[in-house]
PDB file of C-alpha atoms in Angstrom:
ATOM      1  CA  UNK A 205      24.999 150.318 -10.299  1.00 47.00           C
ATOM      2  CA  UNK A 206      26.992 147.440  -8.845  1.00 56.00           C
ATOM      3  CA  UNK A 207      24.866 145.610  -6.034  1.00 73.00           C
ATOM      4  CA  UNK A 208      27.337 144.503  -3.273  1.00 82.00           C
ATOM      5  CA  UNK A 209      26.101 143.569   0.012  1.00 92.00           C
ATOM      6  CA  UNK A 210      26.809 145.993   2.563  1.00 92.00           C
ATOM      7  CA  UNK A 211      26.655 145.211   6.788  1.00 94.00           C
ATOM      8  CA  UNK A 212      27.297 146.443   9.593  1.00 93.00           C
ATOM      9  CA  UNK A 213      27.921 145.209  13.693  1.00 95.00           C
ATOM     10  CA  UNK A 214      25.057 146.102  15.339  1.00 95.00           C
ATOM     11  CA  UNK A 215      22.968 145.468  18.399  1.00 96.00           C
ATOM     12  CA  UNK A 216      26.382 146.889  20.618  1.00 95.00           C
ATOM     13  CA  UNK A 217      25.091 148.478  23.249  1.00 95.00           C
ATOM     14  CA  UNK A 218      24.521 147.529  26.836  1.00 94.00           C
ATOM     15  CA  UNK A 219      22.162 148.380  29.841  1.00 92.00           C
ATOM     16  CA  UNK A 220      22.676 151.915  29.941  1.00 91.00           C
ATOM     17  CA  UNK A 221      25.510 152.268  27.448  1.00 92.00           C
ATOM     18  CA  UNK A 222      24.622 153.094  23.942  1.00 91.00           C
ATOM     19  CA  UNK A 223      27.276 152.357  21.068  1.00 88.00           C
ATOM     20  CA  UNK A 224      26.256 153.460  17.713  1.00 82.00           C
ATOM     21  CA  UNK A 225      23.314 154.596  15.841  1.00 85.00           C
ATOM     22  CA  UNK A 226      21.648 151.117  14.842  1.00 92.00           C
ATOM     23  CA  UNK A 227      18.226 152.671  13.531  1.00 89.00           C
ATOM     24  CA  UNK A 228      19.823 155.005  11.227  1.00 89.00           C
ATOM     25  CA  UNK A 229      22.038 152.740   9.902  1.00 90.00           C
ATOM     26  CA  UNK A 230      20.049 150.442   8.693  1.00 94.00           C
ATOM     27  CA  UNK A 231      18.383 152.569   6.080  1.00 91.00           C
ATOM     28  CA  UNK A 232      21.753 151.897   4.624  1.00 89.00           C
ATOM     29  CA  UNK A 233      22.465 148.567   4.941  1.00 93.00           C
ATOM     30  CA  UNK A 234      21.380 145.413   3.455  1.00 94.00           C
ATOM     31  CA  UNK A 235      23.028 143.043   6.298  1.00 96.00           C
ATOM     32  CA  UNK A 236      23.555 143.223   9.973  1.00 97.00           C
ATOM     33  CA  UNK A 237      25.521 141.003  12.840  1.00 97.00           C
ATOM     34  CA  UNK A 238      23.864 141.242  16.046  1.00 98.00           C
ATOM     35  CA  UNK A 239      25.903 140.991  19.085  1.00 98.00           C
ATOM     36  CA  UNK A 240      24.895 138.210  21.275  1.00 98.00           C
ATOM     37  CA  UNK A 241      25.908 138.993  24.576  1.00 97.00           C
ATOM     38  CA  UNK A 242      29.580 137.891  25.302  1.00 98.00           C
ATOM     39  CA  UNK A 243      31.388 141.149  23.828  1.00 97.00           C
ATOM     40  CA  UNK A 244      28.434 143.647  23.899  1.00 97.00           C
ATOM     41  CA  UNK A 245      24.644 143.601  24.035  1.00 97.00           C
ATOM     42  CA  UNK A 246      21.893 142.105  26.321  1.00 97.00           C
ATOM     43  CA  UNK A 247      18.959 140.346  26.031  1.00 97.00           C
ATOM     44  CA  UNK A 248      16.815 143.679  25.692  1.00 98.00           C
ATOM     45  CA  UNK A 249      19.356 144.861  23.085  1.00 98.00           C
ATOM     46  CA  UNK A 250      19.198 141.919  21.295  1.00 98.00           C
ATOM     47  CA  UNK A 251      15.664 141.655  21.126  1.00 98.00           C
ATOM     48  CA  UNK A 252      14.902 144.993  20.014  1.00 97.00           C
ATOM     49  CA  UNK A 253      18.293 144.640  17.571  1.00 98.00           C
ATOM     50  CA  UNK A 254      16.238 141.893  15.881  1.00 98.00           C
ATOM     51  CA  UNK A 255      12.777 143.751  15.591  1.00 98.00           C
ATOM     52  CA  UNK A 256      14.309 146.857  14.057  1.00 97.00           C
ATOM     53  CA  UNK A 257      16.517 144.690  11.593  1.00 98.00           C
ATOM     54  CA  UNK A 258      13.254 142.755  10.691  1.00 98.00           C
ATOM     55  CA  UNK A 259      11.480 145.856  10.107  1.00 97.00           C
ATOM     56  CA  UNK A 260      13.816 147.004   7.814  1.00 97.00           C
ATOM     57  CA  UNK A 261      13.802 143.630   5.737  1.00 97.00           C
ATOM     58  CA  UNK A 262      17.574 143.200   6.469  1.00 97.00           C
ATOM     59  CA  UNK A 263      19.345 139.736   6.671  1.00 98.00           C
ATOM     60  CA  UNK A 264      20.106 139.050  10.131  1.00 98.00           C
ATOM     61  CA  UNK A 265      23.251 137.233  11.138  1.00 98.00           C
ATOM     62  CA  UNK A 266      24.792 136.528  14.713  1.00 98.00           C
ATOM     63  CA  UNK A 267      27.927 137.838  15.770  1.00 98.00           C
ATOM     64  CA  UNK A 268      29.375 135.365  18.384  1.00 98.00           C
ATOM     65  CA  UNK A 269      32.679 137.010  20.321  1.00 98.00           C
ATOM     66  CA  UNK A 270      34.803 136.155  23.119  1.00 98.00           C
ATOM     67  CA  UNK A 271      33.637 136.773  26.698  1.00 97.00           C
ATOM     68  CA  UNK A 272      35.433 139.812  27.398  1.00 96.00           C
ATOM     69  CA  UNK A 273      32.493 142.815  27.805  1.00 94.00           C
ATOM     70  CA  UNK A 274      34.828 144.927  28.948  1.00 94.00           C
ATOM     71  CA  UNK A 275      37.510 145.015  26.302  1.00 95.00           C
ATOM     72  CA  UNK A 276      34.994 144.653  23.615  1.00 95.00           C
ATOM     73  CA  UNK A 277      35.851 141.165  22.444  1.00 96.00           C
ATOM     74  CA  UNK A 278      38.699 142.990  20.652  1.00 94.00           C
ATOM     75  CA  UNK A 279      41.318 141.084  23.368  1.00 95.00           C
ATOM     76  CA  UNK A 280      43.462 138.337  22.406  1.00 94.00           C
ATOM     77  CA  UNK A 281      41.988 135.503  24.905  1.00 96.00           C
ATOM     78  CA  UNK A 282      43.642 131.975  24.506  1.00 96.00           C
ATOM     79  CA  UNK A 283      40.624 129.585  23.527  1.00 98.00           C
ATOM     80  CA  UNK A 284      40.413 125.772  22.757  1.00 98.00           C
ATOM     81  CA  UNK A 285      39.023 124.799  19.436  1.00 98.00           C
ATOM     82  CA  UNK A 286      36.537 122.597  21.791  1.00 98.00           C
ATOM     83  CA  UNK A 287      35.470 126.340  23.385  1.00 98.00           C
ATOM     84  CA  UNK A 288      35.301 128.218  20.054  1.00 98.00           C
ATOM     85  CA  UNK A 289      32.847 125.883  18.811  1.00 98.00           C
ATOM     86  CA  UNK A 290      30.536 125.872  21.985  1.00 98.00           C
ATOM     87  CA  UNK A 291      30.940 129.807  22.592  1.00 98.00           C
ATOM     88  CA  UNK A 292      29.746 130.131  19.033  1.00 98.00           C
ATOM     89  CA  UNK A 293      26.728 128.102  19.276  1.00 98.00           C
ATOM     90  CA  UNK A 294      25.766 129.348  22.374  1.00 98.00           C
ATOM     91  CA  UNK A 295      25.452 132.487  21.051  1.00 98.00           C
ATOM     92  CA  UNK A 296      24.167 132.024  17.785  1.00 98.00           C
ATOM     93  CA  UNK A 297      21.475 129.794  19.478  1.00 98.00           C
ATOM     94  CA  UNK A 298      20.471 132.787  21.697  1.00 98.00           C
ATOM     95  CA  UNK A 299      19.806 135.249  18.792  1.00 98.00           C
ATOM     96  CA  UNK A 300      18.332 132.567  17.231  1.00 98.00           C
ATOM     97  CA  UNK A 301      15.554 132.313  19.838  1.00 98.00           C
ATOM     98  CA  UNK A 302      14.556 135.737  19.292  1.00 98.00           C
ATOM     99  CA  UNK A 303      14.381 135.304  15.840  1.00 98.00           C
ATOM    100  CA  UNK A 304      12.228 132.281  15.695  1.00 97.00           C
ATOM    101  CA  UNK A 305      10.094 134.186  18.291  1.00 98.00           C
ATOM    102  CA  UNK A 306       9.678 136.974  16.051  1.00 97.00           C
ATOM    103  CA  UNK A 307       8.752 134.879  12.866  1.00 97.00           C
ATOM    104  CA  UNK A 308      12.379 136.031  11.257  1.00 98.00           C
ATOM    105  CA  UNK A 309      15.031 133.784  10.018  1.00 97.00           C
ATOM    106  CA  UNK A 310      18.843 133.658  10.399  1.00 98.00           C
ATOM    107  CA  UNK A 311      20.897 134.392   7.720  1.00 98.00           C
ATOM    108  CA  UNK A 312      24.669 134.242   8.515  1.00 98.00           C
ATOM    109  CA  UNK A 313      27.094 133.808  11.293  1.00 98.00           C
ATOM    110  CA  UNK A 314      30.042 136.400  11.780  1.00 98.00           C
ATOM    111  CA  UNK A 315      32.662 135.967  14.538  1.00 98.00           C
ATOM    112  CA  UNK A 316      33.381 139.105  16.049  1.00 97.00           C
ATOM    113  CA  UNK A 317      36.950 141.049  16.905  1.00 94.00           C
ATOM    114  CA  UNK A 318      39.358 138.959  18.077  1.00 96.00           C
ATOM    115  CA  UNK A 319      37.796 135.879  17.855  1.00 98.00           C
ATOM    116  CA  UNK A 320      37.321 136.601  14.032  1.00 97.00           C
ATOM    117  CA  UNK A 321      41.157 137.438  13.423  1.00 95.00           C
ATOM    118  CA  UNK A 322      42.535 134.528  15.349  1.00 97.00           C
ATOM    119  CA  UNK A 323      39.853 132.336  13.161  1.00 98.00           C
ATOM    120  CA  UNK A 324      41.340 134.058  10.271  1.00 96.00           C
ATOM    121  CA  UNK A 325      44.830 132.915  10.918  1.00 96.00           C
ATOM    122  CA  UNK A 326      44.556 129.592  13.259  1.00 98.00           C
ATOM    123  CA  UNK A 327      43.285 126.685  10.890  1.00 98.00           C
ATOM    124  CA  UNK A 328      42.296 124.732  14.284  1.00 98.00           C
ATOM    125  CA  UNK A 329      39.933 127.479  15.335  1.00 98.00           C
ATOM    126  CA  UNK A 330      38.399 128.035  11.744  1.00 98.00           C
ATOM    127  CA  UNK A 331      37.632 124.627  11.744  1.00 98.00           C
ATOM    128  CA  UNK A 332      36.080 124.815  15.025  1.00 98.00           C
ATOM    129  CA  UNK A 333      34.056 127.616  13.896  1.00 98.00           C
ATOM    130  CA  UNK A 334      32.776 126.501  10.883  1.00 98.00           C
ATOM    131  CA  UNK A 335      31.705 123.186  12.249  1.00 98.00           C
ATOM    132  CA  UNK A 336      29.805 124.602  15.128  1.00 98.00           C
ATOM    133  CA  UNK A 337      27.793 126.872  12.453  1.00 98.00           C
ATOM    134  CA  UNK A 338      27.253 123.729  10.144  1.00 98.00           C
ATOM    135  CA  UNK A 339      26.498 121.468  12.796  1.00 98.00           C
ATOM    136  CA  UNK A 340      23.627 124.101  13.950  1.00 97.00           C
ATOM    137  CA  UNK A 341      22.285 125.039  10.612  1.00 98.00           C
ATOM    138  CA  UNK A 342      23.947 123.885   7.090  1.00 98.00           C
ATOM    139  CA  UNK A 343      22.065 126.390   5.363  1.00 98.00           C
ATOM    140  CA  UNK A 344      23.641 129.127   6.681  1.00 98.00           C
ATOM    141  CA  UNK A 345      26.231 131.223   5.614  1.00 98.00           C
ATOM    142  CA  UNK A 346      29.728 132.099   7.253  1.00 98.00           C
ATOM    143  CA  UNK A 347      31.182 135.504   7.253  1.00 98.00           C
ATOM    144  CA  UNK A 348      35.207 135.590   7.135  1.00 98.00           C
ATOM    145  CA  UNK A 349      37.904 137.815   6.560  1.00 96.00           C
ATOM    146  CA  UNK A 350      38.375 137.494   2.564  1.00 94.00           C
ATOM    147  CA  UNK A 351      41.109 134.571   1.642  1.00 92.00           C
ATOM    148  CA  UNK A 352      41.571 133.586   5.316  1.00 96.00           C
ATOM    149  CA  UNK A 353      42.002 130.281   7.114  1.00 97.00           C
ATOM    150  CA  UNK A 354      38.092 131.121   8.200  1.00 98.00           C
ATOM    151  CA  UNK A 355      36.547 131.502   4.730  1.00 98.00           C
ATOM    152  CA  UNK A 356      38.778 128.318   3.446  1.00 98.00           C
ATOM    153  CA  UNK A 357      37.178 126.108   6.859  1.00 98.00           C
ATOM    154  CA  UNK A 358      33.960 127.393   5.991  1.00 98.00           C
ATOM    155  CA  UNK A 359      33.949 125.818   2.263  1.00 98.00           C
ATOM    156  CA  UNK A 360      35.501 122.919   3.163  1.00 98.00           C
ATOM    157  CA  UNK A 361      32.838 122.158   5.737  1.00 98.00           C
ATOM    158  CA  UNK A 362      29.989 122.472   3.126  1.00 98.00           C
ATOM    159  CA  UNK A 363      28.891 126.280   4.260  1.00 98.00           C
ATOM    160  CA  UNK A 364      28.413 128.887   1.879  1.00 98.00           C
ATOM    161  CA  UNK A 365      31.228 131.744   2.456  1.00 98.00           C
ATOM    162  CA  UNK A 366      30.914 135.906   1.961  1.00 97.00           C
ATOM    163  CA  UNK A 367      34.630 136.839   1.901  1.00 96.00           C
ATOM    164  CA  UNK A 368      34.648 140.234   3.579  1.00 96.00           C
ATOM    165  CA  UNK A 369      36.557 143.271   3.297  1.00 95.00           C
ATOM    166  CA  UNK A 370      36.556 146.529   5.637  1.00 92.00           C
ATOM    167  CA  UNK A 371      35.538 149.578   4.232  1.00 88.00           C
ATOM    168  CA  UNK A 372      36.967 151.778   7.607  1.00 87.00           C
ATOM    169  CA  UNK A 373      39.615 149.170   8.152  1.00 91.00           C
ATOM    170  CA  UNK A 374      43.601 149.092   6.837  1.00 94.00           C
ATOM    171  CA  UNK A 375      45.463 145.869   6.004  1.00 95.00           C
ATOM    172  CA  UNK A 376      48.612 144.452   6.488  1.00 94.00           C
ATOM    173  CA  UNK A 377      50.924 142.393   3.707  1.00 93.00           C
ATOM    174  CA  UNK A 378      49.517 139.384   4.590  1.00 92.00           C
ATOM    175  CA  UNK A 379      45.837 140.101   4.471  1.00 93.00           C
ATOM    176  CA  UNK A 380      44.957 140.298   7.859  1.00 92.00           C
ATOM    177  CA  UNK A 381      43.700 143.962   9.492  1.00 93.00           C
ATOM    178  CA  UNK A 382      46.017 146.606  11.260  1.00 94.00           C
ATOM    179  CA  UNK A 383      45.673 146.045  14.781  1.00 91.00           C
ATOM    180  CA  UNK A 384      43.482 148.609  16.740  1.00 86.00           C
ATOM    181  CA  UNK A 385      46.476 149.142  18.814  1.00 88.00           C
ATOM    182  CA  UNK A 386      48.339 150.972  15.733  1.00 90.00           C
ATOM    183  CA  UNK A 387      47.188 154.276  14.848  1.00 87.00           C
ATOM    184  CA  UNK A 388      46.232 153.870  11.411  1.00 88.00           C
ATOM    185  CA  UNK A 389      44.037 151.190  11.985  1.00 91.00           C
ATOM    186  CA  UNK A 390      40.611 152.762  11.168  1.00 88.00           C
ATOM    187  CA  UNK A 391      39.899 155.030   8.072  1.00 87.00           C
ATOM    188  CA  UNK A 392      38.240 158.134   9.304  1.00 81.00           C
ATOM    189  CA  UNK A 393      38.187 159.885   6.142  1.00 83.00           C
ATOM    190  CA  UNK A 394      35.464 159.486   3.979  1.00 82.00           C
ATOM    191  CA  UNK A 395      37.539 159.707   0.741  1.00 86.00           C
ATOM    192  CA  UNK A 396      39.724 157.244   1.771  1.00 88.00           C
ATOM    193  CA  UNK A 397      36.833 155.066   2.408  1.00 86.00           C
ATOM    194  CA  UNK A 398      35.054 155.140  -0.710  1.00 86.00           C
ATOM    195  CA  UNK A 399      38.147 154.927  -2.832  1.00 90.00           C
ATOM    196  CA  UNK A 400      39.463 151.884  -0.631  1.00 91.00           C
ATOM    197  CA  UNK A 401      35.890 150.252  -0.980  1.00 90.00           C
ATOM    198  CA  UNK A 402      35.415 151.054  -5.203  1.00 89.00           C
ATOM    199  CA  UNK A 403      39.216 149.460  -5.576  1.00 93.00           C
ATOM    200  CA  UNK A 404      38.241 146.320  -3.465  1.00 93.00           C
ATOM    201  CA  UNK A 405      35.068 145.968  -5.363  1.00 91.00           C
ATOM    202  CA  UNK A 406      35.884 146.574  -8.557  1.00 91.00           C
ATOM    203  CA  UNK A 407      39.624 145.302  -9.043  1.00 94.00           C
ATOM    204  CA  UNK A 408      39.303 143.121  -6.039  1.00 94.00           C
ATOM    205  CA  UNK A 409      42.395 144.138  -4.552  1.00 95.00           C
ATOM    206  CA  UNK A 410      43.513 146.202  -1.641  1.00 95.00           C
ATOM    207  CA  UNK A 411      46.629 148.123  -0.927  1.00 94.00           C
ATOM    208  CA  UNK A 412      48.412 147.427   2.374  1.00 94.00           C
ATOM    209  CA  UNK A 413      49.625 150.140   4.764  1.00 93.00           C
ATOM    210  CA  UNK A 414      53.204 149.947   3.593  1.00 92.00           C
ATOM    211  CA  UNK A 415      52.368 149.481  -0.233  1.00 93.00           C
ATOM    212  CA  UNK A 416      51.570 145.922  -1.034  1.00 94.00           C
ATOM    213  CA  UNK A 417      48.952 145.197  -3.550  1.00 96.00           C
ATOM    214  CA  UNK A 418      46.735 141.902  -1.867  1.00 93.00           C
ATOM    215  CA  UNK A 419      44.344 140.314  -3.758  1.00 94.00           C
ATOM    216  CA  UNK A 420      41.076 139.745  -2.455  1.00 93.00           C
ATOM    217  CA  UNK A 421      37.524 138.775  -2.749  1.00 93.00           C
ATOM    218  CA  UNK A 422      34.270 141.137  -2.041  1.00 94.00           C
ATOM    219  CA  UNK A 423      31.276 139.017  -1.463  1.00 94.00           C
ATOM    220  CA  UNK A 424      30.386 141.636   0.950  1.00 95.00           C
ATOM    221  CA  UNK A 425      31.577 145.174   2.786  1.00 93.00           C
ATOM    222  CA  UNK A 426      31.715 146.054   6.490  1.00 92.00           C
ATOM    223  CA  UNK A 427      31.124 149.099   8.283  1.00 82.00           C
ATOM    224  CA  UNK A 428      31.596 149.190  12.173  1.00 71.00           C
ATOM    225  CA  UNK A 429      28.710 150.989  14.316  1.00 61.00           C
ATOM    226  CA  UNK A 430      31.279 152.421  16.663  1.00 57.00           C
ATOM    227  CA  UNK A 431      33.219 154.504  14.158  1.00 54.00           C
ATOM    228  CA  UNK A 432      32.137 157.933  14.656  1.00 59.00           C
ATOM    229  CA  UNK A 433      32.141 158.358  11.034  1.00 63.00           C
ATOM    230  CA  UNK A 434      30.003 155.170  10.277  1.00 66.00           C
ATOM    231  CA  UNK A 435      26.647 156.857   9.156  1.00 69.00           C
ATOM    232  CA  UNK A 436      27.855 159.092   7.038  1.00 73.00           C
ATOM    233  CA  UNK A 437      30.329 156.576   5.295  1.00 71.00           C
ATOM    234  CA  UNK A 438      27.135 154.007   4.970  1.00 71.00           C
ATOM    235  CA  UNK A 439      25.143 157.130   3.337  1.00 74.00           C
ATOM    236  CA  UNK A 440      27.715 157.645   0.579  1.00 73.00           C
ATOM    237  CA  UNK A 441      28.411 153.959  -0.078  1.00 72.00           C
ATOM    238  CA  UNK A 442      24.773 153.109  -0.457  1.00 71.00           C
ATOM    239  CA  UNK A 443      24.678 155.866  -2.902  1.00 71.00           C
ATOM    240  CA  UNK A 444      27.574 154.449  -4.687  1.00 68.00           C
ATOM    241  CA  UNK A 445      26.161 150.802  -4.687  1.00 64.00           C
TER     242      UNK A 445
END
């Protein structure tokens, strides 16, 4: 059986609003990316998510995003590299405080949503994010879209990099994720997800929505906690790997 890191974006509840089934998902993943308050999450949610992740002995990463609670960090906002640098350090530092207080350690940083997708294509933003992580702690791992500007920037900065692929998202012919505004952006069918993941891991390739075969690296596989089928998919993938 192959051993592949399976990660999930968690801690995305806010106040009275609950998103995802975090505790159940933690049974099936090996890494978690915890929202840091800008796109989702709040101090109490961050604290409790860290507690649960430590209880399950998971690798814990910061999941910094754009300051856009209403849009869940998935709307494009034009920011400068200097702003990106500061946003990443600010949010990562907040999560690091909860980990330090509870005797845990930070494993990685994975930008969220629009910030992630912007950095996958924008060299200057990617360099700023990578430098922000390196300056905070050069032993951290940077998660980025496989073969993107973000992973290139991380490697150039001297960071360990995890090339990330997505179990439940479709791809465009340039290797980017299909925008969520498109109806076929997210895969909900269990069989289609398992088939795509096995192909990405075993053959290091993925088929785009228009039929192109794209070479990729698959160091870690992401499942979105807010996908309605996330728990079932996580359980199946856990059994597969």
